Protein backbone atom coordinates (compact mmCIF):
# COMPACT_ATOMS: atom_id res chain seq x y z
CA UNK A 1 -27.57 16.98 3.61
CA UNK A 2 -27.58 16.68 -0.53
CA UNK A 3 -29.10 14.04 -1.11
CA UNK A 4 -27.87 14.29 -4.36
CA UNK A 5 -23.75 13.85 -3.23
CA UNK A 6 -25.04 11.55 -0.58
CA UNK A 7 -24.69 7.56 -1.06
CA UNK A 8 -24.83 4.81 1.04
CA UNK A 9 -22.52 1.92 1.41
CA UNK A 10 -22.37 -1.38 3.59
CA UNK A 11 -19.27 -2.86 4.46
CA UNK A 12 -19.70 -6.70 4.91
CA UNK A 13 -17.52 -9.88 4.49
CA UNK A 14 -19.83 -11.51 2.57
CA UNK A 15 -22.09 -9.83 -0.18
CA UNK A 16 -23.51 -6.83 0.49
CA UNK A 17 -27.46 -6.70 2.18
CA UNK A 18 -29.71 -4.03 0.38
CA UNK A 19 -30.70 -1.08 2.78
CA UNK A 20 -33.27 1.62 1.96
CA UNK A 21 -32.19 4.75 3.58
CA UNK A 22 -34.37 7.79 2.84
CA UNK A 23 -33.59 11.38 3.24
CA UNK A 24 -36.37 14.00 2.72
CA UNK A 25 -38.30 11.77 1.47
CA UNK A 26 -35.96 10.58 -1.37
CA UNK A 27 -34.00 6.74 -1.51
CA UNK A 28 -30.05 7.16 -1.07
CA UNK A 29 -28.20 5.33 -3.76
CA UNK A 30 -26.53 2.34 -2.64
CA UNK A 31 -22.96 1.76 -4.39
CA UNK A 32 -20.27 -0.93 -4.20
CA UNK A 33 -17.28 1.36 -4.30
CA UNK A 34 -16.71 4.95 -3.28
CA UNK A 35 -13.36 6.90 -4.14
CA UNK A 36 -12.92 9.21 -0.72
CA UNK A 37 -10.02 11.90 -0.86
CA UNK A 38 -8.29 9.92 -3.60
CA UNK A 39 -8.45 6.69 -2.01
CA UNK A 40 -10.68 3.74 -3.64
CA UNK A 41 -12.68 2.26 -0.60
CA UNK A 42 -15.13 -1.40 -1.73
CA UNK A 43 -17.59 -2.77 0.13
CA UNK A 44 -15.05 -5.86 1.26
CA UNK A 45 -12.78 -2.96 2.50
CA UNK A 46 -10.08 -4.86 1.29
CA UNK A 47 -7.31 -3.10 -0.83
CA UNK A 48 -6.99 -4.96 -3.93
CA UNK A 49 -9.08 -2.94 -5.91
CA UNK A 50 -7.26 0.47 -4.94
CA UNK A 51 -3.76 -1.32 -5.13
CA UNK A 52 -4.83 -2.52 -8.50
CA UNK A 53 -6.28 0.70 -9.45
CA UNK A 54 -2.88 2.75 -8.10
CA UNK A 55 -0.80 0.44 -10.61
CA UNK A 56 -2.85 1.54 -13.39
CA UNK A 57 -2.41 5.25 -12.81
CA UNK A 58 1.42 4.74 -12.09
CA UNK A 59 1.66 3.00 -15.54
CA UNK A 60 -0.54 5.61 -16.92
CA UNK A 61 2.35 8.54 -15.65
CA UNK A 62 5.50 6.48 -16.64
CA UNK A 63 3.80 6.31 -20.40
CA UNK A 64 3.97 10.05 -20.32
CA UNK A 65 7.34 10.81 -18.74
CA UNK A 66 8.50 7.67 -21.25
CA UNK A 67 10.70 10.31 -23.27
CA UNK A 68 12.62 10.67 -20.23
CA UNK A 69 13.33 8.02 -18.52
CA UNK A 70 14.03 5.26 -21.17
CA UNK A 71 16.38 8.33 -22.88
CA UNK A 72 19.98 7.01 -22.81
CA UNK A 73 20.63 10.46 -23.29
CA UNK A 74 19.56 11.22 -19.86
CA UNK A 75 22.03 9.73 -16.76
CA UNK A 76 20.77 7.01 -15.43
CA UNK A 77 20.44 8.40 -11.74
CA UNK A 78 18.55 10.94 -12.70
CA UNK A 79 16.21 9.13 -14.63
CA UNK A 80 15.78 7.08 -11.47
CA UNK A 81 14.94 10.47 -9.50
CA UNK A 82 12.57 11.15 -11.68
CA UNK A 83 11.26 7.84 -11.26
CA UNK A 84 10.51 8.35 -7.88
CA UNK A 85 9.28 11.70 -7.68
CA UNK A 86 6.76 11.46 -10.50
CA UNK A 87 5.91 7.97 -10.57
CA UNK A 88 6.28 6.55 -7.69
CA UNK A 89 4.98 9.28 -5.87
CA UNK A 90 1.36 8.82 -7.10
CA UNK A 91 1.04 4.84 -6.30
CA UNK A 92 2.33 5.51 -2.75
CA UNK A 93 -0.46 8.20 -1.83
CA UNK A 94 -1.77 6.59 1.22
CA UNK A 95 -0.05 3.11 0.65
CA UNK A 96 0.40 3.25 4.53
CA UNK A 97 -3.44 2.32 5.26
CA UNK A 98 -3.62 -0.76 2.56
CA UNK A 99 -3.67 -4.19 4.43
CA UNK A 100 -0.89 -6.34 2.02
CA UNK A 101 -1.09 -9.96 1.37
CA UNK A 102 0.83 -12.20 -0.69
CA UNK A 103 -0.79 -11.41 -3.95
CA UNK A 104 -0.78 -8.07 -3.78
CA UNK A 105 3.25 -8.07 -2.69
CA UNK A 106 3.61 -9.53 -5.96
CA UNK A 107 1.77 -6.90 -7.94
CA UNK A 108 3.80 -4.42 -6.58
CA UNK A 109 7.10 -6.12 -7.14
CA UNK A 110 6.01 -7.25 -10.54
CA UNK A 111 4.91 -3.31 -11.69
CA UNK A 112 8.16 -2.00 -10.01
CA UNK A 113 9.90 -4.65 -12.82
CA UNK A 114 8.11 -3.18 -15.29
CA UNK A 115 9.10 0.00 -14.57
CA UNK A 116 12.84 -0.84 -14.59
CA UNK A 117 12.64 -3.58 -17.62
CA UNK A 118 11.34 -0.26 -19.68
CA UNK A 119 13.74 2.36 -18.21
CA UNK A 120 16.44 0.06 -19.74
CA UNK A 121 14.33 -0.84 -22.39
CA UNK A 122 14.39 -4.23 -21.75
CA UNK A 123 11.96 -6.68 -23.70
CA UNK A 124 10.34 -9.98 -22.29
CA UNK A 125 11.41 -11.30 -25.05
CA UNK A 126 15.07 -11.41 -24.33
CA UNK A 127 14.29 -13.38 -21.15
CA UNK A 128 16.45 -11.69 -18.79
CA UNK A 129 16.06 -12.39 -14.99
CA UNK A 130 15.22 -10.00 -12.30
CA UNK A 131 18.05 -10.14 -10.57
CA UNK A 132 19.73 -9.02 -13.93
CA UNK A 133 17.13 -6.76 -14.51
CA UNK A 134 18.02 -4.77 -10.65
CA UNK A 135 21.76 -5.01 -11.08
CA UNK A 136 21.12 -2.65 -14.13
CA UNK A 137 19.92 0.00 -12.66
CA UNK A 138 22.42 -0.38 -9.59
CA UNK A 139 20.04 -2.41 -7.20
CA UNK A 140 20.42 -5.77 -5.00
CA UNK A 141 16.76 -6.01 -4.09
CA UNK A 142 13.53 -4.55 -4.95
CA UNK A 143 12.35 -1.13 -3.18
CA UNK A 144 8.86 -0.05 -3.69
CA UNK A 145 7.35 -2.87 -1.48
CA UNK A 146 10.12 -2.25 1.60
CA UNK A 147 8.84 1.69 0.83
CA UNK A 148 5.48 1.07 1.41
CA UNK A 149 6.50 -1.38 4.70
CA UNK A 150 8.52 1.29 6.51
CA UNK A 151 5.21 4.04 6.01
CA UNK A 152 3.30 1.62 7.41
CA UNK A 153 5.39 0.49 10.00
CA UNK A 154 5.96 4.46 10.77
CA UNK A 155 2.46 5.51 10.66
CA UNK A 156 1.68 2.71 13.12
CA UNK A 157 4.12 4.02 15.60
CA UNK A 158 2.47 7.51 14.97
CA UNK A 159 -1.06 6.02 16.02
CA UNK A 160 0.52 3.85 19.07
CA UNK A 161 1.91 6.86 20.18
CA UNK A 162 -1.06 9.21 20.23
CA UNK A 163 -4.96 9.25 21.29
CA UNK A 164 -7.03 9.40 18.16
CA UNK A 165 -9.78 7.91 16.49
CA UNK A 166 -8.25 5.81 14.63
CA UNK A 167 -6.31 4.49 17.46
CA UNK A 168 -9.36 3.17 19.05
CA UNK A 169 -10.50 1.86 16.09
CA UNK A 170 -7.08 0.13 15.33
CA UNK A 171 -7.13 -1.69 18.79
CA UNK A 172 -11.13 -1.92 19.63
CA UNK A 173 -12.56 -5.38 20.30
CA UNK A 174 -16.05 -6.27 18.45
CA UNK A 175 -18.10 -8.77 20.57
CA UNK A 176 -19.30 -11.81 19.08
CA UNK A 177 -17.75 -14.68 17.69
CA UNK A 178 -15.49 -14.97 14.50
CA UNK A 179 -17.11 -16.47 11.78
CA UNK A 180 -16.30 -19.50 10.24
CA UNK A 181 -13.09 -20.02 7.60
CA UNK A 182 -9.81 -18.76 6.97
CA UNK A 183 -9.03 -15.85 8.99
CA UNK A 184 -8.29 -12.56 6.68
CA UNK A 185 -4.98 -10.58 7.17
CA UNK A 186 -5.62 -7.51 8.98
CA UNK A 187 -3.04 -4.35 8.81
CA UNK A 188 -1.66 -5.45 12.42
CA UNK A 189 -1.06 -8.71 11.15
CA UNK A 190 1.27 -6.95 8.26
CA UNK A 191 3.01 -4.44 10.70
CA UNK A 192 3.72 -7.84 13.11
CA UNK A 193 4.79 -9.56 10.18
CA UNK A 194 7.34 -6.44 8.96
CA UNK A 195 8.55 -5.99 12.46
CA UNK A 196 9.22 -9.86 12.98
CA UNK A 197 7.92 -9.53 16.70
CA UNK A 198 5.58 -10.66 18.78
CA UNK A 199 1.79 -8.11 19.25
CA UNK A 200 2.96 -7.49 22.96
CA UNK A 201 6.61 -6.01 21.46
CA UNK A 202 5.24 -4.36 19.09
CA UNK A 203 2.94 -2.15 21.05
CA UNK A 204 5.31 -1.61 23.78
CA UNK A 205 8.29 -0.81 21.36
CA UNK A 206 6.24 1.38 19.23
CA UNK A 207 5.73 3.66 22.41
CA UNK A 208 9.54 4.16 22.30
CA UNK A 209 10.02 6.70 18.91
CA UNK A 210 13.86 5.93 19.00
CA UNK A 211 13.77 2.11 18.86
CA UNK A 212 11.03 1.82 16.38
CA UNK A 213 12.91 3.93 14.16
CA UNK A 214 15.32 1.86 14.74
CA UNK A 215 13.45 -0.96 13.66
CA UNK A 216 12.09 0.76 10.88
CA UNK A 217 15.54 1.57 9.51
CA UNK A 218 16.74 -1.73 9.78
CA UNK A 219 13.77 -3.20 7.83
CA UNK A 220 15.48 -5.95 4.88
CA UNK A 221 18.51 -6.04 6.27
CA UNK A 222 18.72 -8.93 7.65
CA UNK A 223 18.72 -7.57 11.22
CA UNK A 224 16.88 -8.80 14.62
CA UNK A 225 14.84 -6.57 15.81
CA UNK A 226 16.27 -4.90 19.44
């Protein structure tokens, strides 16, 4: 083991304890945040922090391919390809492991404005509403978040279906009691909430690949789930 590429983190609810974990002699550093194969991990393993830190690289790529796609020069479907390929691509590495809640729903929608408000070089100054702001670029509703849903939602289908790891982690039981306050949202909660059905339908229609790609298809459109 290096000790030197070796550190130690503790994943806890609360604040983190201290530990002291020697190797050969020699303390392992203790951090509060780790970035593992591109992915930011915290020690509240919650996924604000890499959600926040994925809208800041997105931004970061749109600034540079800025020549292109606010060019009127340039149709607008293409621009809109582009878009997706090169700027969307790098927020949605691994989007299907982040637990969503509320807040972070509206980050995403709010940065997938952005991105459309500049495309058609639209200022905040001119006040115009998103539903404006969508119907210029030849959309009812926004995308990115109903993106990131149907990974998820395909992903889980890919775990129900197979024995893995992370299967048994997904549905393992911890003994003990649940500590005291609000109860956090957990990624099962999210894929119940996308599906709109009950924990017992979702892990028996996950089993079947045709009807949860059915369901997956039909996410925002208004359809009951079958």
């Amino acid at each position: 083991m290096n000790t030197k590429k070796t550190k130690v983190m503790v994943i806890s609810k609360t604040e983190s304890p201290k530990v002291n974990i020697k190797v050969k002699g020699k303390c392992i550093e203790q951090i509060e945040q780790f970035r593992y194969l591109g992915q930011l991990i915290t020690t509240d393993a919650r996924s604000d922090d890499e959600i926040k830190s994925r809208i800041t690289i997105t931004k970061s790529a749109f600034t540079k391919l800025s020549h292109i796609l606010t060019s009127k020069r340039v149709g607008l479907l293409t621009r809109l390809r582009v878009m997706k390929c090169f700027v969307w691509s790098p927020f949605l590495y691994a989007s299907e492991t982040w637990t969503l809640n509320k807040n972070t729903a509206k980050r995403i929608e709010a940065m997938e404005m952005w991105i459309y408000k500049r495309m058609q070089r639209i200022s905040w100054k001119e006040k115009v509403t998103n539903k404006k702001v969508l119907e210029s670029v030849g959309l009812q509703r926004p995308e990115l978040l109903l993106t990131i849903q149907r990974r998820k939602m395909k992903y889980y289908g890919h775990l129900r279906r197979h024995d893995s790891i992370q299967k048994r982690i997904l549905e393992g039981k911890i003994d003990g009691r649940r500590g005291r306050g609000r109860r956090r949202q957990t990624w099962l909660g999210n894929i119940q909430e996308t599906s709109q059905m009950k924990m017992s339908e979702v892990c028996e229609t996950a089993l079947d690949r045709r009807r949860w790609r059915t369901v997956t298809a039909h996410l925002g459109d208004g359809m009951a789930p079958s």
